[in-house]
């Protein structure tokens, strides 16, 4: 007897059990209920995937959306629309907003704002600075982990960094101890502030304002030294740490050794450290300004083996929209432009192109885009893989024909600052994005009523129900 479900996608190349499987995937009440070859199930809605890839929805571990303040840079609605267009079904939002979520009241306001607008599911990191008295309450409110910076708030951006900074070793040690009591993972922006401050002052005093000066102001050893220290503190406190946007192979080597000793140390890197280097990025000036900076060609090449050997756990986009005017200021003085760029709509195509070029396998790309983030942050198997019983978060991706990156088509509010891959031919055009059983994005168009479909992932509600969680 045939069974009716909400939706069946047929003729897909489904990424299932670490490999591709040609068949159908059935979805009912927001969950995957069937993956197979026979025709026993019928969908109220049926779709032909035309042999395209059906992959787990992307999980982006590194996202900046500023709302409720600075909506001119983008809103939860505009930026999660861009995420959906980039094949992302879950984001982990970082606390640099004004104000950041360092206490439960601010967190709740941001949850409410995001709930009303988001196309995709979202989790929040809690800000971890000197306000350790709120850590327990933030953990109870269901944050995915904590995020901290090792420097003082950036000049003129005090509001955005309030409660997020452990700016000396004492604050760091105390803060990590407080995080350890919650059992959650601490995500760290690891760069040594004292080195950066001294280097920046020396360069500025010498009249340097050019793009390369930014790179020189944040040398590789500023990252390496911070990573080394945090690994030691984490070992003493037995606390899981996720290193954000790792840019140096030397850092990854230390992370690899810590992992081998059984420490719960995780590494994120970002496309800019894999696909760009100081030379190739030079002409983009402030549009290629990131913290940490884009590194040398040698560094870039040496990052890749750490993807293959499992040292890098996930590739986050570090998506953050800025205004054209804000970035333009950096042509005269690179130190006056904000660091960061938009990345949702290129993250998956860049990795799919690397698969096409045989730099990594498809299974590795899926690990880096979805599965491992879900595993590290305890969302697996509900998120991150296509499995019966899991949330029906999936994407249909065309890897047969290349497309030309055209930022004017991007849905992010920061499309004007998206310069880095403009005009490149990439593989991995996202055709459809489904979040918990509902297509929120299809062939360039958003589902009209999709804004607000996205749900807050409250990790304090994680309860095992069979093989699945319920939020
Ligand atoms: Zn960031």
Short mmCIF file of C-alpha atoms in Angstrom, two decimals, residues 41-232:
data_model
loop_
_atom_site.label_atom_id
_atom_site.label_comp_id
_atom_site.label_asym_id
_atom_site.label_seq_id
_atom_site.Cartn_x
_atom_site.Cartn_y
_atom_site.Cartn_z
CA UNK A 41 5.59 6.57 -0.84
CA UNK A 42 3.70 9.33 -2.57
CA UNK A 43 4.03 13.00 -1.81
CA UNK A 44 1.24 15.53 -1.56
CA UNK A 45 3.96 17.53 -3.28
CA UNK A 46 6.30 15.73 -5.66
CA UNK A 47 9.51 17.08 -7.08
CA UNK A 48 12.04 15.84 -9.62
CA UNK A 49 15.59 16.70 -8.59
CA UNK A 50 16.79 15.98 -12.10
CA UNK A 51 19.80 14.07 -10.85
CA UNK A 52 21.11 17.05 -8.88
CA UNK A 53 22.74 16.67 -5.50
CA UNK A 54 20.56 16.52 -2.41
CA UNK A 55 22.72 17.51 0.55
CA UNK A 56 22.14 18.21 4.22
CA UNK A 57 21.38 21.89 4.80
CA UNK A 58 24.46 23.90 5.66
CA UNK A 59 25.31 24.86 9.22
CA UNK A 60 27.28 28.08 9.51
CA UNK A 61 29.18 28.31 12.78
CA UNK A 62 30.26 31.94 12.32
CA UNK A 63 27.70 34.62 11.54
CA UNK A 64 27.29 38.29 12.39
CA UNK A 65 23.88 39.94 12.16
CA UNK A 66 23.76 43.28 13.97
CA UNK A 67 20.05 43.73 14.55
CA UNK A 68 18.39 45.25 16.61
CA UNK A 69 20.93 48.06 16.13
CA UNK A 70 22.61 49.00 12.84
CA UNK A 71 19.87 47.53 10.65
CA UNK A 72 21.31 49.56 7.79
CA UNK A 73 23.95 46.81 7.58
CA UNK A 74 21.28 44.11 7.32
CA UNK A 75 18.48 42.52 9.31
CA UNK A 76 17.70 38.97 10.38
CA UNK A 77 15.31 38.90 7.43
CA UNK A 78 17.77 40.06 4.78
CA UNK A 79 20.73 38.06 6.04
CA UNK A 80 18.92 34.78 6.68
CA UNK A 81 17.44 35.12 3.18
CA UNK A 82 21.02 35.29 1.91
CA UNK A 83 21.92 32.28 4.04
CA UNK A 84 19.02 30.30 2.54
CA UNK A 85 20.22 31.28 -0.94
CA UNK A 86 23.66 29.98 0.04
CA UNK A 87 22.27 26.59 1.09
CA UNK A 88 22.46 27.26 4.82
CA UNK A 89 19.63 26.06 7.03
CA UNK A 90 21.10 26.79 10.47
CA UNK A 91 23.27 29.65 11.67
CA UNK A 92 25.16 30.23 14.91
CA UNK A 93 25.07 33.96 15.50
CA UNK A 94 28.04 35.73 17.09
CA UNK A 95 27.65 38.39 19.73
CA UNK A 96 28.89 41.53 18.07
CA UNK A 97 25.81 43.64 17.95
CA UNK A 98 24.80 46.64 19.94
CA UNK A 99 24.36 45.46 22.60
CA UNK A 100 25.82 41.92 22.43
CA UNK A 101 23.99 39.10 24.23
CA UNK A 102 25.98 39.00 27.45
CA UNK A 103 22.91 38.65 29.68
CA UNK A 104 19.61 36.75 29.27
CA UNK A 105 17.48 39.86 28.71
CA UNK A 106 19.49 40.97 25.70
CA UNK A 107 19.59 37.40 24.42
CA UNK A 108 15.81 37.14 24.67
CA UNK A 109 15.32 40.36 22.70
CA UNK A 110 17.55 39.04 19.94
CA UNK A 111 15.71 35.68 19.94
CA UNK A 112 12.41 37.54 19.59
CA UNK A 113 13.73 39.72 16.77
CA UNK A 114 15.19 36.74 14.90
CA UNK A 115 12.09 34.58 15.47
CA UNK A 116 9.89 37.12 13.73
CA UNK A 117 12.08 37.35 10.63
CA UNK A 118 14.36 34.40 10.11
CA UNK A 119 13.95 32.06 7.14
CA UNK A 120 16.21 29.45 8.68
CA UNK A 121 16.94 28.01 12.12
CA UNK A 122 19.30 29.91 14.37
CA UNK A 123 21.30 29.52 17.53
CA UNK A 124 23.12 32.20 19.48
CA UNK A 125 26.49 32.22 21.14
CA UNK A 126 26.46 34.04 24.45
CA UNK A 127 29.00 36.83 24.91
CA UNK A 128 31.69 35.90 27.37
CA UNK A 129 33.59 38.84 28.80
CA UNK A 130 34.07 40.03 32.33
CA UNK A 131 30.34 39.75 33.20
CA UNK A 132 30.67 36.14 34.35
CA UNK A 133 27.70 36.46 36.69
CA UNK A 134 25.38 35.92 33.70
CA UNK A 135 27.02 32.81 32.25
CA UNK A 136 24.82 30.29 34.05
CA UNK A 137 21.62 32.06 33.06
CA UNK A 138 22.77 32.31 29.44
CA UNK A 139 23.48 28.57 29.41
CA UNK A 140 20.00 27.92 30.81
CA UNK A 141 18.54 30.13 28.09
CA UNK A 142 19.90 27.65 25.55
CA UNK A 143 22.90 29.31 23.92
CA UNK A 144 24.96 27.09 21.63
CA UNK A 145 28.22 28.07 23.33
CA UNK A 146 30.12 31.17 24.44
CA UNK A 147 32.24 33.50 22.33
CA UNK A 148 35.06 35.67 23.54
CA UNK A 149 37.66 38.08 22.21
CA UNK A 150 41.10 38.58 23.70
CA UNK A 151 41.20 42.31 23.12
CA UNK A 152 39.53 45.47 24.37
CA UNK A 153 36.55 46.85 22.45
CA UNK A 154 37.70 48.36 19.15
CA UNK A 155 37.92 52.16 19.11
CA UNK A 156 34.50 53.68 18.48
CA UNK A 157 32.77 50.29 18.73
CA UNK A 158 32.41 49.99 22.54
CA UNK A 159 28.70 49.24 22.36
CA UNK A 160 29.18 46.41 19.88
CA UNK A 161 31.83 44.66 21.96
CA UNK A 162 30.38 45.23 25.42
CA UNK A 163 30.55 42.07 27.50
CA UNK A 164 32.44 40.13 24.83
CA UNK A 165 36.08 40.75 25.75
CA UNK A 166 38.46 38.89 28.06
CA UNK A 167 41.20 41.42 27.53
CA UNK A 168 43.92 40.21 29.87
CA UNK A 169 45.15 36.84 31.14
CA UNK A 170 43.38 37.26 34.49
CA UNK A 171 40.02 37.94 32.82
CA UNK A 172 40.64 35.06 30.44
CA UNK A 173 41.47 32.57 33.19
CA UNK A 174 38.53 33.65 35.31
CA UNK A 175 36.18 33.71 32.33
CA UNK A 176 37.23 30.26 31.17
CA UNK A 177 36.67 28.90 34.66
CA UNK A 178 33.16 30.34 34.64
CA UNK A 179 32.46 28.88 31.19
CA UNK A 180 33.77 25.50 32.39
CA UNK A 181 31.02 25.42 35.02
CA UNK A 182 28.36 25.57 32.30
CA UNK A 183 29.79 22.63 30.32
CA UNK A 184 29.42 24.60 27.09
CA UNK A 185 32.02 25.17 24.40
CA UNK A 186 33.97 28.41 24.33
CA UNK A 187 34.51 29.84 20.86
CA UNK A 188 37.55 32.09 20.81
CA UNK A 189 38.79 34.79 18.51
CA UNK A 190 42.44 33.97 19.15
CA UNK A 191 44.81 36.84 18.46
CA UNK A 192 47.23 38.33 20.98
CA UNK A 193 46.15 41.90 21.53
CA UNK A 194 49.42 43.25 22.92
CA UNK A 195 51.29 42.18 19.77
CA UNK A 196 48.62 43.72 17.54
CA UNK A 197 48.57 46.99 19.47
CA UNK A 198 52.35 47.41 19.32
CA UNK A 199 52.59 46.45 15.64
CA UNK A 200 49.71 48.72 14.68
CA UNK A 201 51.18 51.70 16.55
CA UNK A 202 54.60 51.19 14.95
CA UNK A 203 53.09 50.96 11.45
CA UNK A 204 50.89 53.99 11.94
CA UNK A 205 53.76 56.03 13.35
CA UNK A 206 55.71 55.08 10.26
CA UNK A 207 52.93 56.45 8.07
CA UNK A 208 51.70 53.09 6.79
CA UNK A 209 47.99 53.05 5.83
CA UNK A 210 48.01 50.62 2.92
CA UNK A 211 46.32 47.23 2.67
CA UNK A 212 49.51 45.27 3.44
CA UNK A 213 49.96 47.25 6.67
CA UNK A 214 46.84 45.58 8.05
CA UNK A 215 48.40 42.16 7.51
CA UNK A 216 51.65 43.28 9.13
CA UNK A 217 49.76 44.65 12.13
CA UNK A 218 48.39 41.19 12.92
CA UNK A 219 51.27 38.77 12.22
CA UNK A 220 50.79 35.00 12.26
CA UNK A 221 52.50 34.66 15.65
CA UNK A 222 49.79 36.87 17.21
CA UNK A 223 47.36 34.05 16.41
CA UNK A 224 49.73 31.18 17.12
CA UNK A 225 50.67 32.52 20.54
CA UNK A 226 47.02 33.01 21.52
CA UNK A 227 46.07 29.51 20.33
CA UNK A 228 48.92 28.00 22.33
CA UNK A 229 47.86 29.77 25.52
CA UNK A 230 44.19 28.89 25.16
CA UNK A 231 44.99 25.22 24.53
CA UNK A 232 46.96 25.19 27.79
#
